[in-house]
Amino acid sequence: DDEAITVTAIEFEKSHFEIKTSNILNSDLDSFKTGKNLVNQFTKVGLKHVFVISEGSFINGSELTKGLNATAEEHLLITGGLCGDAARFEKTLASYNENPKPGEIIAIGFYGETFEVSFAIHGGWTPFGPERIVTKSESNILFELDGKPALDLYKKYLGDKSKELPGAALLYPLNVKSEHEKQSFVRTILNIDEANNTMILAGGIPENSKVQLMMTNVDNIAHAAELAAKQALQKRKKKPQLALLVSCIGRKLVLDQRVEEEIEEVVSIIGKDTTICGFYSYGEIAPFNLELNCQLHNQTMTITLISE
């Protein structure tokens, strides 16, 4: 549904939960410390899963996930996403038991012996063009590629589409290969700074990492959603009762009139008996497949399956 409010009510028979919040605008904490502080608030005994709904305008998503990992127990699965604002990039809102407001981050911790959770992520985007080296960056701000202003190079690749920035950047994210990570990851450009000739990304982009532009099509995106659903199901003992889907807003822009296909692929795999809800995001939170620590992803379909 677009231009609508969607409500999903969840009731547990055997499991219980705690909800913790923080606000990046009202505290002295940076994104890393905010993530660390959120996990530290939970009762640790029996904590199985934390689902994070974070504001998406001011947070550095990759630093947030590093903070979440810093104090999490090894077995703890953390998934979720950053709120999105379609392609407007004006403001994102979130709340728990109060009026929605900017800067808010909500973490829901799930407990219970019979509580079962599984996840999967898939993108469906393909790198193209030459690899460039990040010669200057600071946190999530990209200054230079191969010693040249990053924004100038990016505009050159986009051609006429550069007039539609920052929205057009959702169709051409960056594939990043870093020596600090085993797997390459995707970074979406959230905004551009014309005055400083820089690009602001959804998460950190390390210096000396290699980047390439990426592109996709409707069929690849729909297929990636199907793969994510299959993978999430394979990790389970019981049938899922609830599916939480976090899909990047960039995928919605590519799908356009065929936007429902991504959801239909997931339903075809997990079945119509499973309740499905979710949102379009500026960044998805989950571990890489076969890994434990959560990461910030862009342009993926991230699926969390829950049952008790």
Coordinates of C-alpha atoms in Angstrom, one line a residue:
D1 CA 0.0 0.0 0.0
D2 CA 1.1 3.5 -0.8
E3 CA -0.2 6.7 0.8
A4 CA -1.7 4.6 3.6
I5 CA -1.3 3.5 7.2
T6 CA -0.7 -0.2 7.7
V7 CA -1.1 -1.7 11.1
T8 CA 0.1 -5.2 12.2
A9 CA -0.8 -6.4 15.6
I10 CA 1.3 -9.2 17.1
E11 CA 0.4 -11.2 20.1
F12 CA 2.6 -13.8 21.8
E13 CA 1.4 -16.9 23.6
K14 CA 4.8 -18.0 25.1
S15 CA 7.3 -15.4 24.2
H16 CA 7.9 -11.9 25.7
F17 CA 9.7 -8.8 24.7
E18 CA 11.3 -5.6 25.8
I19 CA 11.4 -2.3 23.9
K20 CA 14.3 0.2 24.2
T21 CA 14.7 3.6 22.5
S22 CA 17.3 6.2 21.9
N23 CA 17.4 9.5 19.9
I24 CA 20.4 10.5 17.9
L25 CA 19.4 14.2 18.0
N26 CA 18.7 14.4 21.7
S27 CA 21.8 12.7 23.1
D28 CA 25.6 13.3 23.1
L29 CA 26.0 9.8 21.7
D30 CA 27.3 9.2 18.1
S31 CA 25.9 6.5 15.9
F32 CA 28.3 3.8 17.3
K33 CA 27.7 4.7 21.0
T34 CA 23.9 4.8 20.3
G35 CA 23.9 1.2 19.0
K36 CA 26.1 0.1 22.0
N37 CA 23.8 1.8 24.5
L38 CA 20.6 0.3 23.0
V39 CA 21.8 -3.3 23.3
N40 CA 23.2 -2.6 26.8
Q41 CA 19.7 -1.6 28.0
F42 CA 18.3 -5.1 27.4
T43 CA 18.0 -7.9 30.0
K44 CA 20.7 -10.2 28.5
V45 CA 19.4 -13.5 29.9
G46 CA 17.4 -15.3 27.3
L47 CA 17.6 -12.5 24.7
K48 CA 17.3 -14.2 21.3
H49 CA 16.7 -11.5 18.7
V50 CA 16.7 -7.7 18.5
F51 CA 14.7 -6.0 15.7
V52 CA 15.8 -2.4 15.1
I53 CA 13.7 0.3 13.5
S54 CA 16.1 3.3 13.1
E55 CA 15.6 6.8 11.8
G56 CA 17.2 7.1 8.4
S57 CA 18.1 10.8 8.0
F58 CA 20.9 11.5 10.5
I59 CA 22.3 8.1 11.5
N60 CA 25.4 6.5 10.2
G61 CA 24.0 3.1 9.7
S62 CA 27.3 1.2 9.5
E63 CA 28.5 2.8 12.8
L64 CA 25.1 2.0 14.4
T65 CA 25.5 -1.7 13.5
K66 CA 29.1 -1.8 14.8
G67 CA 27.8 -0.4 18.1
L68 CA 25.0 -3.0 18.2
N69 CA 27.5 -5.8 17.7
A70 CA 30.0 -4.4 20.2
T71 CA 28.0 -5.5 23.3
A72 CA 25.8 -8.2 21.8
E73 CA 26.2 -11.9 22.8
E74 CA 27.7 -14.1 20.1
H75 CA 24.4 -16.0 19.4
L76 CA 22.2 -12.9 19.3
L77 CA 20.6 -12.2 15.9
I78 CA 20.0 -8.5 15.1
T79 CA 18.0 -7.4 12.1
G80 CA 15.9 -4.4 11.0
G81 CA 16.3 -1.3 8.9
L82 CA 16.6 2.5 8.6
C83 CA 13.3 4.3 8.0
G84 CA 12.8 5.7 4.5
D85 CA 11.2 8.8 3.1
A86 CA 10.5 7.5 -0.5
A87 CA 13.0 9.3 -2.7
R88 CA 12.4 12.7 -1.0
F89 CA 15.3 12.6 1.5
E90 CA 13.5 15.2 3.7
K91 CA 12.9 13.5 7.0
T92 CA 12.2 10.2 8.6
L93 CA 10.1 9.6 11.7
A94 CA 9.7 6.8 14.2
S95 CA 8.3 6.4 17.7
Y96 CA 7.2 4.0 20.5
N97 CA 4.1 5.1 22.4
E98 CA 4.4 8.7 21.5
N99 CA 4.1 11.0 18.5
P100 CA 6.5 10.1 15.7
K101 CA 9.6 12.3 15.7
P102 CA 13.0 12.7 13.9
G103 CA 16.1 11.0 15.2
E104 CA 14.3 8.2 17.0
I105 CA 15.7 4.6 17.1
I106 CA 13.6 1.7 18.5
A107 CA 15.0 -1.7 19.4
I108 CA 12.6 -4.6 20.2
G109 CA 14.2 -7.5 22.1
F110 CA 12.5 -11.0 21.9
Y111 CA 12.7 -13.7 24.6
G112 CA 11.3 -17.2 24.9
E113 CA 12.4 -20.8 24.8
T114 CA 10.1 -21.6 21.9
F115 CA 10.8 -18.4 20.1
E116 CA 12.4 -19.1 16.7
V117 CA 13.9 -16.5 14.3
S118 CA 15.7 -16.8 10.9
F119 CA 16.8 -14.3 8.3
A120 CA 18.2 -13.9 4.8
I121 CA 19.3 -11.0 2.6
H122 CA 19.6 -10.8 -1.2
G123 CA 20.2 -7.9 -3.6
G124 CA 20.2 -8.8 -7.3
W125 CA 22.3 -5.8 -8.3
T126 CA 25.3 -6.2 -10.7
P127 CA 28.5 -4.1 -10.7
F128 CA 29.6 -2.5 -14.0
G129 CA 32.2 -0.1 -15.3
P130 CA 35.8 0.4 -14.0
E131 CA 36.8 -0.1 -10.3
R132 CA 37.8 3.1 -8.6
I133 CA 39.8 3.5 -5.4
V134 CA 38.5 5.6 -2.5
T135 CA 41.4 8.0 -2.0
K136 CA 39.6 10.3 0.5
S137 CA 36.6 9.6 2.7
E138 CA 35.5 10.4 6.3
S139 CA 33.0 8.1 7.9
N140 CA 30.0 8.1 5.4
I141 CA 31.2 11.1 3.4
L142 CA 32.9 10.3 0.1
F143 CA 35.3 13.0 -1.1
E144 CA 37.6 11.5 -3.8
L145 CA 37.8 8.5 -6.1
D146 CA 41.2 7.9 -7.8
G147 CA 42.3 11.4 -6.5
K148 CA 39.4 13.2 -8.3
P149 CA 36.2 14.7 -6.7
A150 CA 33.8 11.8 -6.3
L151 CA 30.7 13.8 -7.1
D152 CA 32.1 15.0 -10.4
L153 CA 33.0 11.5 -11.5
Y154 CA 29.6 10.2 -10.5
K155 CA 27.8 12.9 -12.4
K156 CA 29.9 12.1 -15.4
Y157 CA 28.7 8.5 -15.3
L158 CA 25.0 9.5 -14.8
G159 CA 25.0 12.0 -17.7
D160 CA 21.6 13.6 -18.1
K161 CA 20.3 11.7 -15.0
S162 CA 22.6 13.7 -12.8
K163 CA 20.0 16.5 -12.9
E164 CA 17.7 14.3 -10.9
L165 CA 20.2 13.8 -8.0
P166 CA 20.0 12.7 -5.2
G167 CA 16.9 10.6 -6.2
A168 CA 18.6 9.2 -9.3
A169 CA 21.5 7.8 -7.1
L170 CA 19.1 5.1 -5.8
L171 CA 19.2 3.5 -9.2
Y172 CA 23.1 3.5 -9.3
P173 CA 24.5 2.5 -5.9
L174 CA 28.1 1.6 -5.2
N175 CA 29.6 -1.8 -4.8
V176 CA 32.3 -1.6 -2.1
K177 CA 35.2 -4.0 -1.6
S178 CA 37.1 -3.4 1.6
E179 CA 40.0 -5.3 3.1
H180 CA 38.1 -5.1 6.4
E181 CA 35.2 -7.2 5.2
K182 CA 35.1 -10.7 3.7
Q183 CA 32.2 -9.9 1.4
S184 CA 31.6 -6.8 -0.8
F185 CA 28.8 -4.6 0.3
V186 CA 26.5 -2.0 -1.3
R187 CA 26.3 1.7 -0.4
T188 CA 23.4 3.9 -1.5
I189 CA 24.0 7.7 -1.9
L190 CA 21.6 9.4 0.4
N191 CA 22.5 13.0 -0.5
I192 CA 25.0 15.2 -2.3
D193 CA 26.8 18.3 -1.1
E194 CA 27.4 20.5 -4.2
A195 CA 29.3 23.1 -2.2
N196 CA 32.0 20.6 -1.1
N197 CA 31.7 18.3 -4.1
T198 CA 31.0 15.3 -1.9
M199 CA 28.5 12.4 -1.6
I200 CA 26.9 11.4 1.7
L201 CA 26.3 7.6 1.9
A202 CA 24.0 5.5 4.0
G203 CA 27.0 4.0 5.8
G204 CA 30.7 4.2 6.1
I205 CA 33.0 3.9 3.1
P206 CA 36.6 3.1 4.1
E207 CA 39.6 4.8 2.4
N208 CA 41.5 2.4 0.0
S209 CA 38.4 0.4 -0.6
K210 CA 37.5 -0.3 -4.3
V211 CA 34.1 0.8 -5.6
Q212 CA 32.1 0.1 -8.8
L213 CA 28.7 1.4 -10.0
M214 CA 25.8 -1.1 -9.9
M215 CA 22.6 -1.5 -11.8
T216 CA 19.7 -4.0 -11.9
N217 CA 16.4 -4.7 -13.6
V218 CA 12.9 -5.9 -12.4
D219 CA 13.5 -9.6 -13.0
N220 CA 16.8 -9.6 -11.0
I221 CA 15.1 -7.8 -8.1
A222 CA 12.1 -10.2 -8.0
H223 CA 14.4 -13.2 -8.2
A224 CA 16.6 -11.9 -5.4
A225 CA 13.4 -11.6 -3.2
E226 CA 12.6 -15.3 -4.0
L227 CA 16.2 -16.4 -3.1
A228 CA 16.0 -14.5 0.2
A229 CA 12.7 -16.2 1.1
K230 CA 14.1 -19.7 0.3
Q231 CA 17.3 -19.1 2.3
A232 CA 15.4 -17.8 5.3
L233 CA 13.1 -20.9 5.2
Q234 CA 16.1 -23.3 5.0
K235 CA 17.4 -22.1 8.4
R236 CA 14.2 -22.9 10.3
K237 CA 12.8 -25.9 12.2
K238 CA 9.2 -24.7 12.3
K239 CA 6.9 -22.9 9.9
P240 CA 7.1 -19.1 10.2
Q241 CA 4.1 -17.3 11.6
L242 CA 5.3 -13.7 10.9
A243 CA 7.6 -12.3 8.1
L244 CA 9.1 -8.9 8.5
L245 CA 10.3 -7.6 5.2
V246 CA 12.7 -4.6 4.8
S247 CA 13.3 -3.7 1.2
C248 CA 15.4 -0.7 0.0
I249 CA 13.5 2.2 -1.5
G250 CA 15.9 1.9 -4.5
R251 CA 14.3 -1.4 -5.4
K252 CA 10.8 0.1 -5.3
L253 CA 12.0 2.8 -7.8
V254 CA 13.3 0.1 -10.2
L255 CA 10.2 -2.0 -9.9
D256 CA 7.9 0.9 -10.5
Q257 CA 4.5 -0.4 -11.8
R258 CA 5.6 -4.0 -11.0
V259 CA 6.4 -3.2 -7.4
E260 CA 4.1 -6.0 -6.1
E261 CA 6.2 -8.7 -7.8
E262 CA 8.9 -8.6 -5.1
I263 CA 6.3 -9.3 -2.4
E264 CA 4.5 -11.9 -4.5
E265 CA 7.8 -13.9 -4.9
V266 CA 8.2 -14.0 -1.1
V267 CA 4.6 -15.0 -0.5
S268 CA 4.9 -17.8 -3.1
I269 CA 7.8 -19.3 -1.1
I270 CA 6.7 -18.8 2.5
G271 CA 3.0 -19.4 2.0
K272 CA -0.1 -17.3 2.4
D273 CA -0.7 -18.5 6.0
T274 CA 2.3 -16.4 7.2
T275 CA 1.5 -12.8 8.2
I276 CA 3.7 -10.4 6.2
C277 CA 4.5 -6.8 7.0
G278 CA 7.4 -4.4 6.5
F279 CA 8.7 -1.2 5.0
Y280 CA 10.9 0.4 2.4
S281 CA 14.1 1.6 3.9
Y282 CA 17.3 3.7 3.5
G283 CA 19.3 0.8 4.7
E284 CA 18.7 -2.8 5.9
I285 CA 20.2 -4.4 9.0
A286 CA 21.2 -8.1 9.1
P287 CA 24.3 -10.2 9.1
F288 CA 25.7 -11.4 5.8
N289 CA 24.5 -14.9 5.1
L290 CA 26.5 -17.5 7.1
E291 CA 27.9 -14.7 9.4
L292 CA 26.9 -13.6 12.9
N293 CA 27.5 -9.9 13.2
C294 CA 24.9 -7.6 11.8
Q295 CA 25.8 -5.2 9.0
L296 CA 24.3 -2.3 7.2
H297 CA 23.2 -3.2 3.7
N298 CA 21.7 -1.2 0.9
Q299 CA 19.5 -2.3 -2.1
T300 CA 18.6 -5.6 -0.5
M301 CA 15.5 -7.5 0.4
T302 CA 16.0 -8.5 4.1
I303 CA 13.7 -11.1 5.5
T304 CA 13.2 -11.9 9.2
L305 CA 11.0 -14.9 9.9
I306 CA 9.5 -15.4 13.4
S307 CA 7.5 -18.1 15.1
E308 CA 7.0 -19.5 18.6

